[in-house]
XYZ file of N, CA and C in Angstrom:
240
model
N -19.569 226.614 252.293
C -19.120 227.969 252.822
C -18.887 227.924 253.845
N -17.290 228.496 254.407
C -16.802 228.174 256.050
C -16.988 229.435 256.575
N -17.124 229.520 257.581
C -17.165 230.867 258.867
C -16.388 230.482 259.931
N -16.040 231.065 260.844
C -15.121 231.531 261.991
C -15.468 230.137 262.691
N -16.670 229.701 262.622
C -17.517 229.090 263.415
C -18.698 227.636 263.253
N -18.338 227.956 261.308
C -19.205 226.315 261.237
C -18.682 226.331 259.440
N -19.337 225.438 258.891
C -19.581 224.611 257.474
C -20.268 224.642 257.204
N -21.221 225.286 256.404
C -22.146 225.538 255.433
C -22.615 225.063 254.331
N -23.423 224.230 253.690
C -23.852 223.948 252.489
C -24.760 224.376 251.948
N -24.530 224.810 250.654
C -25.319 225.400 250.038
C -25.611 225.041 248.951
N -26.370 224.401 248.256
C -26.374 223.215 247.030
C -26.937 224.897 245.971
N -26.307 224.871 244.776
C -27.004 225.565 243.562
C -27.902 224.957 242.746
N -28.489 226.177 242.184
C -29.319 225.772 241.319
C -29.608 225.033 240.167
N -30.168 223.819 240.055
C -30.172 223.223 239.220
C -30.689 223.719 237.668
N -29.839 223.798 236.680
C -30.784 224.202 235.455
C -29.894 223.477 234.442
N -31.003 223.047 233.210
C -30.745 221.985 232.202
C -29.592 222.493 231.494
N -29.103 221.031 230.457
C -27.874 221.836 229.790
C -28.403 222.262 229.158
N -29.753 222.627 228.321
C -30.083 223.735 227.384
C -30.153 225.052 227.931
N -30.316 225.108 229.275
C -30.521 226.465 229.901
C -29.135 227.170 229.800
N -27.801 226.487 230.079
C -26.608 226.722 230.469
C -25.920 227.447 229.187
N -25.221 228.624 228.873
C -25.020 228.542 227.540
C -23.581 229.281 227.428
N -23.217 229.660 228.700
C -22.114 230.289 228.790
C -21.346 230.586 230.269
N -20.782 229.929 230.939
C -20.061 229.720 232.232
C -19.101 231.121 232.457
N -18.935 232.063 231.104
C -18.149 233.049 231.526
C -18.978 233.961 232.632
N -17.902 234.264 233.670
C -18.294 235.510 234.973
C -19.231 234.465 236.042
N -19.364 233.352 235.841
C -20.161 233.023 237.021
C -19.942 232.935 238.293
N -18.138 232.842 238.484
C -17.637 233.038 239.850
C -18.153 234.186 240.054
N -17.704 235.432 239.065
C -17.700 236.700 239.592
C -19.268 237.132 239.952
N -19.996 236.288 239.150
C -21.496 236.742 239.947
C -22.116 236.214 240.790
N -21.760 235.307 241.134
C -21.678 234.735 242.597
C -21.055 235.621 243.487
N -20.015 236.023 243.448
C -19.466 237.001 244.398
C -20.049 238.513 244.515
N -20.523 238.916 243.032
C -21.366 239.953 243.463
C -22.585 239.807 244.102
N -23.697 238.577 243.608
C -24.871 238.352 244.441
C -24.489 237.865 246.169
N -23.429 237.656 246.441
C -23.466 236.716 247.567
C -22.947 238.119 248.252
N -21.730 239.464 247.843
C -21.609 240.641 248.524
C -22.734 241.166 248.663
N -23.056 241.628 247.708
C -24.622 242.149 247.761
C -25.719 242.167 248.969
N -25.964 240.779 248.912
C -26.838 240.098 249.974
C -26.228 240.629 251.366
N -25.006 240.702 251.736
C -24.799 240.792 252.754
C -24.565 241.961 253.179
N -24.212 242.921 252.222
C -24.170 244.449 252.257
C -25.571 244.289 252.977
N -26.302 244.177 252.497
C -28.069 244.214 252.634
C -28.242 243.732 253.816
N -27.633 243.175 254.515
C -28.071 242.440 255.772
C -28.199 240.637 255.768
N -27.743 240.430 254.979
C -28.249 238.660 255.152
C -26.985 237.892 255.326
N -27.731 236.930 255.740
C -26.493 236.421 257.175
C -25.643 234.817 255.699
N -24.757 234.862 256.345
C -23.744 233.946 255.329
C -24.531 232.730 253.993
N -26.164 231.766 255.164
C -26.587 231.366 253.984
C -27.674 232.076 252.527
N -27.931 232.601 253.189
C -28.851 233.671 252.302
C -28.073 234.024 251.111
N -26.945 234.571 251.676
C -26.429 235.717 250.878
C -25.527 234.618 249.265
N -25.616 233.677 250.428
C -25.229 231.866 249.150
C -25.941 231.680 247.819
N -27.262 231.830 248.527
C -28.631 231.263 247.845
C -28.349 232.711 247.130
N -27.918 233.713 247.042
C -28.152 234.984 246.534
C -27.416 235.025 245.674
N -26.033 234.779 245.586
C -25.246 234.223 244.872
C -25.250 233.453 243.839
N -26.013 232.117 243.979
C -26.088 231.279 243.170
C -27.623 231.841 242.362
N -28.488 232.176 242.861
C -29.957 232.752 241.780
C -28.758 233.671 240.868
N -28.014 234.615 240.972
C -27.433 235.688 240.401
C -26.358 234.792 239.042
N -25.824 233.806 239.855
C -24.499 233.489 238.637
C -25.934 231.988 237.621
N -27.001 231.775 238.467
C -27.423 230.923 237.403
C -28.117 231.761 236.228
N -28.671 233.014 236.695
C -28.896 234.047 235.373
C -28.181 234.390 234.596
N -27.221 234.689 235.207
C -25.986 235.114 234.141
C -25.477 233.846 233.106
N -25.243 232.384 233.811
C -24.717 231.586 232.893
C -26.249 231.556 231.422
N -26.930 232.175 231.848
C -27.906 231.477 230.508
C -27.901 232.539 229.294
N -26.925 233.701 229.498
C -26.634 234.412 228.574
C -25.020 234.468 227.818
N -24.703 234.321 226.799
C -23.621 234.135 226.102
C -23.157 235.593 226.462
N -21.631 235.509 227.183
C -20.766 236.358 227.943
C -21.295 236.775 228.937
N -19.893 238.048 229.919
C -20.124 237.957 230.987
C -20.984 239.341 231.404
N -21.856 240.011 230.636
C -22.873 240.384 230.863
C -24.121 240.407 229.685
N -25.092 240.105 230.932
C -26.544 239.871 230.366
C -27.060 241.176 229.409
N -28.631 240.978 228.364
C -29.024 242.293 229.245
C -29.594 242.778 229.787
N -29.405 243.683 230.410
C -30.183 244.907 230.855
C -31.876 244.540 231.315
N -32.346 244.318 230.451
C -34.150 243.941 230.250
C -34.281 242.287 231.081
N -32.483 241.286 231.251
C -33.088 240.367 232.106
C -32.094 240.003 232.920
N -31.298 241.495 233.781
C -30.837 241.676 234.657
C -32.297 241.607 236.357
N -32.107 239.972 236.968
C -32.719 240.055 237.861
C -32.458 241.256 238.837
N -33.750 241.658 239.225
C -33.396 242.650 240.537
C -33.076 242.278 241.738
N -32.477 243.150 242.869
C -32.170 242.665 243.721
C -33.078 242.126 244.469
N -34.831 242.430 244.666
C -35.546 241.616 245.384
C -35.646 240.070 245.021
N -35.560 240.289 243.684
C -35.472 238.600 242.579
C -34.342 238.037 243.319
N -33.067 238.432 243.441
C -31.678 237.703 243.920
C -31.632 237.441 245.561
N -32.076 238.396 246.009
C -31.928 238.218 247.365
C -32.498 237.957 248.421
N -34.093 238.158 247.721
C -34.743 237.881 249.070
C -34.718 238.173 250.917
N -33.961 239.668 250.366
C -33.604 240.254 251.596
C -34.198 241.511 252.216
């Protein structure tokens, strides 16, 4: 991530090839997790981690929308 004053590298979560089912909406999910965390007061690095966690959850299911019963909570994804 690049901010006005710094460049920050946040590694994505590692999943095995067997865990990755469909990458549809991975970018949108990252953006949603990132923005939700920022709105909750997270800094850039923590928000990026939240985006990675949400995207990692989404790509483990087919299609762009995962079952509601498997949707991570804000507490699980954001740690804010």
